mmCIF file of C-alpha atoms in Angstrom:
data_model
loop_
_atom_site.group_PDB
_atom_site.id
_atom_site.type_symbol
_atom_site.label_atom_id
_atom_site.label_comp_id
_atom_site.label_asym_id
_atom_site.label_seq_id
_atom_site.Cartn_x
_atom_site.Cartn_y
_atom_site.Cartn_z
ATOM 1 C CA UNK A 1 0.000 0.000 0.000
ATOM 2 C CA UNK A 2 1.421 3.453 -1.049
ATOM 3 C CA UNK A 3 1.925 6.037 1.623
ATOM 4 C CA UNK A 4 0.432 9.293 1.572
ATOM 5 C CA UNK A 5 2.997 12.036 -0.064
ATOM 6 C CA UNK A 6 5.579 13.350 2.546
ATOM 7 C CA UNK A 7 5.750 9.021 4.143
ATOM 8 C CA UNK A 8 3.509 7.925 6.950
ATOM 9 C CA UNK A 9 6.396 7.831 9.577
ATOM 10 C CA UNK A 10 6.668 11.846 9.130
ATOM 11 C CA UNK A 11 2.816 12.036 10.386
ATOM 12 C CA UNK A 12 3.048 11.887 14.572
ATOM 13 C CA UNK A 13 1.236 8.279 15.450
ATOM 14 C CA UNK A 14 1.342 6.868 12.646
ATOM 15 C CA UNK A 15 3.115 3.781 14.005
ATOM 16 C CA UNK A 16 -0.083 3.339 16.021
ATOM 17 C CA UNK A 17 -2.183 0.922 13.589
ATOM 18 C CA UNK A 18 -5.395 2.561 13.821
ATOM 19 C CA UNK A 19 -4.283 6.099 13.407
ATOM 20 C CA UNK A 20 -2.934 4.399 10.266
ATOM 21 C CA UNK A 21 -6.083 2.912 9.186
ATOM 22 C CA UNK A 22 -7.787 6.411 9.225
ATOM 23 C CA UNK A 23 -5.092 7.527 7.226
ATOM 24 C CA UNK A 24 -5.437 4.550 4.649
ATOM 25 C CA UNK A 25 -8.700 5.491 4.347
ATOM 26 C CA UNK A 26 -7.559 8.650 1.974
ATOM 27 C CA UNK A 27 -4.674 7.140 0.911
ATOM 28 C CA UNK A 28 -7.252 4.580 -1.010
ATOM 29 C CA UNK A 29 -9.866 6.605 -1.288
ATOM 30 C CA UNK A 30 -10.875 7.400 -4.837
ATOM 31 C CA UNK A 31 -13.055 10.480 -4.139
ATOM 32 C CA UNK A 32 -11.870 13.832 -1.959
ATOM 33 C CA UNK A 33 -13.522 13.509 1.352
ATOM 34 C CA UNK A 34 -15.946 15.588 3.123
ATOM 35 C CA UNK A 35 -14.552 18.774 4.498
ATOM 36 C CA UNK A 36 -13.094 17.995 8.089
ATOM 37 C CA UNK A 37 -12.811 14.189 7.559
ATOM 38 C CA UNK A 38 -9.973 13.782 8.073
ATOM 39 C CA UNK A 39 -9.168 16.161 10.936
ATOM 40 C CA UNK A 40 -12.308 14.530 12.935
ATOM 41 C CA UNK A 41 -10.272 10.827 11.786
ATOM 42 C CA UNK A 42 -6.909 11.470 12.786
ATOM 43 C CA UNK A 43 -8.388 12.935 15.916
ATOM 44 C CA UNK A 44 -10.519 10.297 16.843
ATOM 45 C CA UNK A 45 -7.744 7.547 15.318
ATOM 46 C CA UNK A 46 -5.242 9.424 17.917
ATOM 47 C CA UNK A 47 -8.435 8.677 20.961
ATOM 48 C CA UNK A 48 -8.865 5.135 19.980
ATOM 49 C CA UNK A 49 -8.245 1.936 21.755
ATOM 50 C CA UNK A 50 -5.594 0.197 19.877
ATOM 51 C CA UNK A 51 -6.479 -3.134 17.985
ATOM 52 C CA UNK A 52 -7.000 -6.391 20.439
ATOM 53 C CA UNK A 53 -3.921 -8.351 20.082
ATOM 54 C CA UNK A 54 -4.778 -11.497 17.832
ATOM 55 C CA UNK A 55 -3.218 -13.740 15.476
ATOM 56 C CA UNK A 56 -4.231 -16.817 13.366
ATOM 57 C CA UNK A 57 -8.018 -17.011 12.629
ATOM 58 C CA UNK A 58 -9.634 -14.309 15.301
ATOM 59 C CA UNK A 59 -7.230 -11.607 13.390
ATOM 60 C CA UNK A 60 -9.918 -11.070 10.858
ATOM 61 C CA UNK A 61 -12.528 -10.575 13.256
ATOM 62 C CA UNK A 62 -9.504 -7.756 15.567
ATOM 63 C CA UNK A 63 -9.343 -5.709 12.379
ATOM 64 C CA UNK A 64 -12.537 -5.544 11.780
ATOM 65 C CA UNK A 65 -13.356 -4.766 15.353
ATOM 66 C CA UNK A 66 -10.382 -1.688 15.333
ATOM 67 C CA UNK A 67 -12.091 -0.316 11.988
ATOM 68 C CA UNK A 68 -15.733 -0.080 13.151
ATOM 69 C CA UNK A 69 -13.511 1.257 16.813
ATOM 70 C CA UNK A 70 -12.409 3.968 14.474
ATOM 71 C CA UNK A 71 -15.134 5.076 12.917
ATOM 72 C CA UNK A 72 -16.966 5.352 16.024
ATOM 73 C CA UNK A 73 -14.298 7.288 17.456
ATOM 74 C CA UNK A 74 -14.738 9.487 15.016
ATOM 75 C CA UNK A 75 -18.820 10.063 15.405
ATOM 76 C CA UNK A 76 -20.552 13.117 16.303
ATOM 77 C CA UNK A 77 -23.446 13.037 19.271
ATOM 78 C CA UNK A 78 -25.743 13.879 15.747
ATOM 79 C CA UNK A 79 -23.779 10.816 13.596
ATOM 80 C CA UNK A 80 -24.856 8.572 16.840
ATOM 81 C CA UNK A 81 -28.619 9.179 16.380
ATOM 82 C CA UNK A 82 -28.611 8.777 12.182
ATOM 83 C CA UNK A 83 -30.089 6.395 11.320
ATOM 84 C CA UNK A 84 -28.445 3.336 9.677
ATOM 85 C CA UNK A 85 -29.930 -0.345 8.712
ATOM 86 C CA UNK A 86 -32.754 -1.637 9.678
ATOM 87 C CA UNK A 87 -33.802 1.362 11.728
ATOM 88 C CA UNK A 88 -31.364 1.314 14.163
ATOM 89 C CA UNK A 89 -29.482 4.620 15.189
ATOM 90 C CA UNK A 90 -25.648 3.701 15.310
ATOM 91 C CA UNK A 91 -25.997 3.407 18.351
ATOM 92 C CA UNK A 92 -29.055 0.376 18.297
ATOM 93 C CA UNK A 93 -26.685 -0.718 15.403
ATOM 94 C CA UNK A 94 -23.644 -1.473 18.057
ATOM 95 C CA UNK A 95 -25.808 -2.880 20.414
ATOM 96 C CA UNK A 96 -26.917 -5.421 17.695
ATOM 97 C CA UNK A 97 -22.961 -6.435 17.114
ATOM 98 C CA UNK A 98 -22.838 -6.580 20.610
ATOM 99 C CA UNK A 99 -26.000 -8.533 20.582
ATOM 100 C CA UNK A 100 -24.609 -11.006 17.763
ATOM 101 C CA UNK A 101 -21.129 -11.136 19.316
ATOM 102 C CA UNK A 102 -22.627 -12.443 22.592
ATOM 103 C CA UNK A 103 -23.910 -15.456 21.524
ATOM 104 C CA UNK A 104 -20.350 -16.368 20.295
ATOM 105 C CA UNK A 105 -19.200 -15.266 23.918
ATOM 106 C CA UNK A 106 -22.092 -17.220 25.688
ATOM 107 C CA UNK A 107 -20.853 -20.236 23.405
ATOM 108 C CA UNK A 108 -17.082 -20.091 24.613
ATOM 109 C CA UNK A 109 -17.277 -18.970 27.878
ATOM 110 C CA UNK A 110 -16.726 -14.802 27.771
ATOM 111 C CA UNK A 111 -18.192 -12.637 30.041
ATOM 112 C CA UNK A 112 -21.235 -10.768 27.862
ATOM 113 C CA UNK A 113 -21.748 -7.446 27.222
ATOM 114 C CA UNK A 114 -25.118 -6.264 28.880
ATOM 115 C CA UNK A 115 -27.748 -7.986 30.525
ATOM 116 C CA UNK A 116 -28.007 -11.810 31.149
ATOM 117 C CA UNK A 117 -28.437 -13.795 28.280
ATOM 118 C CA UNK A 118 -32.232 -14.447 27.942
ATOM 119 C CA UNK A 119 -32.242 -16.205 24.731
ATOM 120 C CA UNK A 120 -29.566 -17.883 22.476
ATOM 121 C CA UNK A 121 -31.638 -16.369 19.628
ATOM 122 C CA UNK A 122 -30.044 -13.014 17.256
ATOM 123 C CA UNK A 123 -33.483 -11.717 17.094
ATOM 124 C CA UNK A 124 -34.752 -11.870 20.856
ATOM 125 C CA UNK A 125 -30.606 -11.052 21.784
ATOM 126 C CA UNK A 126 -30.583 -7.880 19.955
ATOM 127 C CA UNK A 127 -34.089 -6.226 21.027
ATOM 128 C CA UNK A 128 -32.904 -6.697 24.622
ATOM 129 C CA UNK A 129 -29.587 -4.716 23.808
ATOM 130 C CA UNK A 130 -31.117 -2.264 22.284
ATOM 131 C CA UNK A 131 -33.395 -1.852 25.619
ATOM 132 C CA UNK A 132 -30.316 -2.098 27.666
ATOM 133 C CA UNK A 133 -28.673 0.575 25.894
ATOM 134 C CA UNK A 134 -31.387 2.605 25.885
ATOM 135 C CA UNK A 135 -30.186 4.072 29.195
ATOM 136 C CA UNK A 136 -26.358 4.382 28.091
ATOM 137 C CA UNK A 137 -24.404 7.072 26.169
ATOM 138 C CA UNK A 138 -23.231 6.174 23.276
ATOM 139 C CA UNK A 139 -19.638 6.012 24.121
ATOM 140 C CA UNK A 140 -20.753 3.455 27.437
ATOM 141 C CA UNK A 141 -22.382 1.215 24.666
ATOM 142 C CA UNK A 142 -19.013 1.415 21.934
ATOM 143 C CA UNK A 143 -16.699 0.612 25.616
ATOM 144 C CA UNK A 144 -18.863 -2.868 26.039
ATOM 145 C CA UNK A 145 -19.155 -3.688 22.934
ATOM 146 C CA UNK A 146 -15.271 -3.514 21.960
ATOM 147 C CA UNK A 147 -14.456 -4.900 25.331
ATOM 148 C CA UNK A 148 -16.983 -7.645 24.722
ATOM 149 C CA UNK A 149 -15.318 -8.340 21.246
ATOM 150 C CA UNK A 150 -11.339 -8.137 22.594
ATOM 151 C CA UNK A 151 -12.373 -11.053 24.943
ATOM 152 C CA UNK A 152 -13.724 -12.986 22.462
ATOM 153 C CA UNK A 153 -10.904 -12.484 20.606
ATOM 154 C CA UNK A 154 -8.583 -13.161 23.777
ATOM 155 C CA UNK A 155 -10.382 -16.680 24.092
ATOM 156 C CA UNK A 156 -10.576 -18.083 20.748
ATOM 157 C CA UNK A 157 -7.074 -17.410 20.114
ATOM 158 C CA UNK A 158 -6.061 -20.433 23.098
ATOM 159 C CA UNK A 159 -8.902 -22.685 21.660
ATOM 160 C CA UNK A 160 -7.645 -25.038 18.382
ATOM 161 C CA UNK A 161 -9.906 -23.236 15.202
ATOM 162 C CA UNK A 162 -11.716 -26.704 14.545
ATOM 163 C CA UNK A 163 -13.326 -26.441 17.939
ATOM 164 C CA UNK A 164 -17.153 -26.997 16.915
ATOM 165 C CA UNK A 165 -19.541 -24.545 18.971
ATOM 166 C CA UNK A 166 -23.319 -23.492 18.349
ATOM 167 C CA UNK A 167 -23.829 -20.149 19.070
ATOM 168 C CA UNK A 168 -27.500 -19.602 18.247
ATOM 169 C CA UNK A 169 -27.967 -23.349 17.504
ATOM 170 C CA UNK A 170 -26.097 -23.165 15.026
ATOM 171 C CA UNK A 171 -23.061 -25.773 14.666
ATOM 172 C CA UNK A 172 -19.706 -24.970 13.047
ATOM 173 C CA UNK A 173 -15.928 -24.527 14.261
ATOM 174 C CA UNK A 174 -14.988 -21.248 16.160
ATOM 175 C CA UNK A 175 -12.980 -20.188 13.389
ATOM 176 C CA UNK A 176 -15.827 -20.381 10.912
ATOM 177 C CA UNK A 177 -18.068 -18.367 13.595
ATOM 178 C CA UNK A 178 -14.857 -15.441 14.062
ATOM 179 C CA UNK A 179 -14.937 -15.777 10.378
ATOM 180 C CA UNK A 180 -18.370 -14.640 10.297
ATOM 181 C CA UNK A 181 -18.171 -12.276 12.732
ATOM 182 C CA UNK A 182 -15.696 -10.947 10.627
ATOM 183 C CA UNK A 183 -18.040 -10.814 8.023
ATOM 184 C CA UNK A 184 -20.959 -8.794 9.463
ATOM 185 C CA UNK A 185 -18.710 -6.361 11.291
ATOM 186 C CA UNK A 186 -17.486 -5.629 8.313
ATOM 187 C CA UNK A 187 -20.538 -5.042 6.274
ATOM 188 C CA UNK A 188 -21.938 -3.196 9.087
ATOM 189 C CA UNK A 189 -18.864 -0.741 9.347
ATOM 190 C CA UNK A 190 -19.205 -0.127 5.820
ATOM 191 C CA UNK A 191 -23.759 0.858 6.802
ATOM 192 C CA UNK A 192 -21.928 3.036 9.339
ATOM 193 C CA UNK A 193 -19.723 4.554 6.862
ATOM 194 C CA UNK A 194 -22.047 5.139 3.996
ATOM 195 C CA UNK A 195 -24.389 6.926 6.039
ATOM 196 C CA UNK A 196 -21.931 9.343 8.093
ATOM 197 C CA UNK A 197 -19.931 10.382 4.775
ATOM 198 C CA UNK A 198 -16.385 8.478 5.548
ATOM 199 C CA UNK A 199 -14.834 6.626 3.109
ATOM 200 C CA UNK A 200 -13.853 2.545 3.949
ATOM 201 C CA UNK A 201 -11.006 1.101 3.170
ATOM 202 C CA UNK A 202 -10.567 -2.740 2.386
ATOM 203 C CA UNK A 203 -9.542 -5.039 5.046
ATOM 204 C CA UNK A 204 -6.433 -6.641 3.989
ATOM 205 C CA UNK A 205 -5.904 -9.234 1.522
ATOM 206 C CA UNK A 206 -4.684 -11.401 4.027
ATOM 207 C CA UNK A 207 -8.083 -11.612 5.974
ATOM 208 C CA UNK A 208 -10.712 -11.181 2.825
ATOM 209 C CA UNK A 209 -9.326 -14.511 1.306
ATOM 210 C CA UNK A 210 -10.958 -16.486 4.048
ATOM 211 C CA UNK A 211 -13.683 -15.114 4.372
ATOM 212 C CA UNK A 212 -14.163 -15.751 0.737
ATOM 213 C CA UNK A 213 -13.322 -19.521 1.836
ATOM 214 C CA UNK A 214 -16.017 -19.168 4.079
ATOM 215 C CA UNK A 215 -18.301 -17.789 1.949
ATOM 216 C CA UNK A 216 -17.598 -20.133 -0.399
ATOM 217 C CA UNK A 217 -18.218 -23.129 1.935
ATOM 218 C CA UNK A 218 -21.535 -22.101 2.787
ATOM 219 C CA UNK A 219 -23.158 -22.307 -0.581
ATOM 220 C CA UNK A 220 -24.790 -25.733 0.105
ATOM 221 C CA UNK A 221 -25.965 -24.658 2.869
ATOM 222 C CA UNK A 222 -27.650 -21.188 1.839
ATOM 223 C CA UNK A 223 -29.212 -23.876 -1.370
ATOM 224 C CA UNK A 224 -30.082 -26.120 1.472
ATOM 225 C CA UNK A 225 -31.825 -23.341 2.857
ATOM 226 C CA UNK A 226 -33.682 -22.159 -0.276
ATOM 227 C CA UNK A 227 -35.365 -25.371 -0.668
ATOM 228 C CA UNK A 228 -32.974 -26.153 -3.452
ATOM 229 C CA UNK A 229 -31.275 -29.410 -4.312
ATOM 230 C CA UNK A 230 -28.222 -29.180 -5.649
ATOM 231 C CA UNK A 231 -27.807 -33.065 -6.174
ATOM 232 C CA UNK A 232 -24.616 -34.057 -7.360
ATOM 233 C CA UNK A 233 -23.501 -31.100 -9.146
ATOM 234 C CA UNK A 234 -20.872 -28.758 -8.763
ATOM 235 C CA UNK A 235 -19.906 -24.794 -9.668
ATOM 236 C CA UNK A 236 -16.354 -23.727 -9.811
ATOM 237 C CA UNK A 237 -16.079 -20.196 -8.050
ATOM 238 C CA UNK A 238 -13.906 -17.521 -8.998
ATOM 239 C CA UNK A 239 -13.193 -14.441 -6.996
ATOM 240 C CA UNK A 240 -11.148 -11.544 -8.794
ATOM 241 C CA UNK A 241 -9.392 -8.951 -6.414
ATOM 242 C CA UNK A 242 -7.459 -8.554 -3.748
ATOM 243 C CA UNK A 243 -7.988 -11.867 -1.292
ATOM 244 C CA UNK A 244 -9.722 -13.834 -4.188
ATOM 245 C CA UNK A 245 -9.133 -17.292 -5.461
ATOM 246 C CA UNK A 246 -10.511 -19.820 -6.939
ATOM 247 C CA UNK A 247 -12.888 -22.931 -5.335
ATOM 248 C CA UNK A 248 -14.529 -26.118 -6.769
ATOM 249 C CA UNK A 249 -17.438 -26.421 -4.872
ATOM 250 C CA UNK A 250 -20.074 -29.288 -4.552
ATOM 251 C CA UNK A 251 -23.138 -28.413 -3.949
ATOM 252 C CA UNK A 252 -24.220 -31.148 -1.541
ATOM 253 C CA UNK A 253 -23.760 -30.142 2.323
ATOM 254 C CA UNK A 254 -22.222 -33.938 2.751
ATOM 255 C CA UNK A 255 -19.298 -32.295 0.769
ATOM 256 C CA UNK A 256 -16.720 -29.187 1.357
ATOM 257 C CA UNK A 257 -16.074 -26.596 -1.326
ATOM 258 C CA UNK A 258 -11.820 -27.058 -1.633
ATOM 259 C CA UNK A 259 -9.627 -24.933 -3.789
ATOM 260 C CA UNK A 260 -10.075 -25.264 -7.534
ATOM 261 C CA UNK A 261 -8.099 -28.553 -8.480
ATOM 262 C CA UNK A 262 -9.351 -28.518 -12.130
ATOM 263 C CA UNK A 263 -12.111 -31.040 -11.343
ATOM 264 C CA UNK A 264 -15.335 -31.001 -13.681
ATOM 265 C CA UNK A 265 -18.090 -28.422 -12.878
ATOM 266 C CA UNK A 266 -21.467 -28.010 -14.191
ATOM 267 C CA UNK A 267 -21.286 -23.914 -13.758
ATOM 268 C CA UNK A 268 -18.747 -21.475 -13.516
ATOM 269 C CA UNK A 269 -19.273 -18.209 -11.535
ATOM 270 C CA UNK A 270 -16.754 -15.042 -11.756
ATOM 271 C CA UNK A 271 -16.822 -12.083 -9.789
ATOM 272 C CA UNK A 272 -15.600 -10.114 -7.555
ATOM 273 C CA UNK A 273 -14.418 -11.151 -4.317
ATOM 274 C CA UNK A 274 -15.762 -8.516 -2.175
ATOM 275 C CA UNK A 275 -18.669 -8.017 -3.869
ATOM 276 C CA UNK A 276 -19.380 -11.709 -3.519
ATOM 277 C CA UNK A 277 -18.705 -11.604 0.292
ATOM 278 C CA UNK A 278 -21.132 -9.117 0.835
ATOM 279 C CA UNK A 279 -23.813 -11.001 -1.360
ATOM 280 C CA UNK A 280 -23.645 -13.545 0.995
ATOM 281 C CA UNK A 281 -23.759 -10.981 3.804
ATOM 282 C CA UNK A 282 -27.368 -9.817 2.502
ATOM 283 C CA UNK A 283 -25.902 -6.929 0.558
ATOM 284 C CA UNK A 284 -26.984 -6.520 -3.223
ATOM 285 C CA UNK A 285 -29.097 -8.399 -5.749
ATOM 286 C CA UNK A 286 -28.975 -11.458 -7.067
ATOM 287 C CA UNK A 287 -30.485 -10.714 -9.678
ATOM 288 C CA UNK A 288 -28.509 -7.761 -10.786
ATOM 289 C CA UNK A 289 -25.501 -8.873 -9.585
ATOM 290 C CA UNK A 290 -22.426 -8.469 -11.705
ATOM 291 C CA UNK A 291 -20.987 -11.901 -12.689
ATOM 292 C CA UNK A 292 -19.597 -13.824 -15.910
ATOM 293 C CA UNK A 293 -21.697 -17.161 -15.925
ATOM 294 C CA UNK A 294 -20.577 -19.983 -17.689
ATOM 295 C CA UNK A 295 -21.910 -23.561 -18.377
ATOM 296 C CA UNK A 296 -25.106 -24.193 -17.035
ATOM 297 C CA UNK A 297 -26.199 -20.615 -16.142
ATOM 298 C CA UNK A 298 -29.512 -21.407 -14.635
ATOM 299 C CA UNK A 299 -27.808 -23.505 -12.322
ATOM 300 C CA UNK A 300 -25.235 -20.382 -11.644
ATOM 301 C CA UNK A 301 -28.177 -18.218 -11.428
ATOM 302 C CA UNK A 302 -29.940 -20.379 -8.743
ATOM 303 C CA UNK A 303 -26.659 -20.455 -6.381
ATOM 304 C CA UNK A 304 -26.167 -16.698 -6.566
ATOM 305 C CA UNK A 305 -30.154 -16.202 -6.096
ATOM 306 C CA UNK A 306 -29.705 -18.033 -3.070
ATOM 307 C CA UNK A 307 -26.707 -16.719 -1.880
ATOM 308 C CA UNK A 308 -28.159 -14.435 1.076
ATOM 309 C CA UNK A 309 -29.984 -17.248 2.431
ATOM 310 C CA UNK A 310 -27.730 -16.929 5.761
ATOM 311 C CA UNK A 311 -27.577 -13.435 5.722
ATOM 312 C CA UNK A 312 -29.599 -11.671 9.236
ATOM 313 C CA UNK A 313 -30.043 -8.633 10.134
#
């Protein structure tokens, strides 16, 4: 990544990685940003928490975690009450994470952020946040919330990734859960960003390529969830950009998607790799989304149409 002119180390805390995130946010941006952007960033990037220590699978998730940290860092007391998905007011919409995060604490033992756990349901977890926080600031619901995450992040990295745990009833290995974490904090940063005028930058290749992985080992399940059986057949996925790759993928859930060994498909899907993360994630069309289909293209058509099958609020 280039630095902005002058070199990064001449800026005072850059060394500090999220002060450096806010500044890789103009350093990638493509458009000029709104007028006192970037003052309100670096000042906010020079008042946030610094990442959570992780390596190996929960880094994904950290980054993630120190990005939406950032932003929020950077919001107004009017940016706090906009509203941004759903509804929610950034502040409902941290709860939610919060909400989301917490059954991954319940599931491996980390104290939770807000009241007792009432439910191991998304739905009935997040409408009690968002009366908890109800009588918080803002900045009291951001602290639990990042503290909430850090600890996840503090436990997973002593557990072995394949650990299987069923957060929400829901059965997979931890790493696949941080890996969706990942995944929603990420599309939700971006909500956040949209909607308060600050450019995003990409999370690093390094943590987009699996998430892709992910992504792409859930498409038997979100057909499986559509009603649709994909039999015996198979789709070769490829994902362009930064962090892509390349995956043969069966579409029978008694199978795993593996990288693309040149085996025989019945479909071939290319895109791009974000943009096919964030399909999954609930973002976009299927219909209208942007993809060179090859083969049998209904068959193509029905995996991207249910693609968001998993995707929540």
């Amino acid at each position: 990544m280039d630095r902005p002119a002058g070199g990064g180390d001449a800026i005072p805390g850059t060394s500090d990685p999220v002060t450096r995130l806010c500044l890789d946010v103009f350093a990638e941006a493509a458009s000029t940003p709104p007028p006192g952007a970037l003052a309100r960033l670096l000042s906010a990037a020079r008042s946030a928490r610094p990442p959570a220590s992780a390596a190996g699978f929960a880094a994904p998730f950290a980054a993630r975690v120190a990005a939406m940290d950032a932003l929020l860092a950077s919001a107004t007391p009017a940016d706090w009450g906009q509203k941004i998905v759903e509804g929610w007011t950034l502040q409902e919409l941290v709860a939610h994470l919060a909400a989301t995060d917490g059954l991954v604490a319940h599931a491996i033992g980390v104290p939770l952020a807000g009241p007792p756990l009432a439910a191991d349901e998304v739905l009935s977890r997040t409408a009690d946040m968002i009366a908890y926080t109800g009588g918080r600031t803002p900045e009291e619901t951001r602290a639990e919330w990042r503290a909430q995450a850090e600890a996840i992040c503090a436990r997973a990295a002593a557990m072995e990734p394949g650990t299987p745990i069923a957060p929400g009833g829901t059965r997979f290995p931890v790493s696949d859960h941080l890996l969706a974490r990942m995944l929603e904090t990420w599309i939700h940063t971006k909500d956040a960003a949209a909607v308060i005028g600050l450019p995003l930058p990409l999370p690093l290749a390094a943590h987009v390529h699996p998430t892709a992985d992910f992504c792409a080992r859930l498409i038997p399940w979100t057909m499986l969830l559509s009603g649709v059986d994909g039999g015996e057949r198979s789709v070769r996925l490829t994902l362009t950009g930064p962090g892509g790759g390349a995956w043969h993928v069966p579409l029978s859930v008694a199978q795993v998607a593996a990288p693309d060994d040149g085996a025989p498909s019945d479909a071939q899907i290319t895109c791009d790799v974000v943009e096919f993360c964030f399909l999954l994630g609930g973002r976009g069309t299927p219909e209208a989304f942007a993809a060179r289909l090859e083969g049998d293209e209904g068959l193509a058509r029905e995996v991207l149409r249910c693609a968001p099958a998993l995707s929540g609020p």
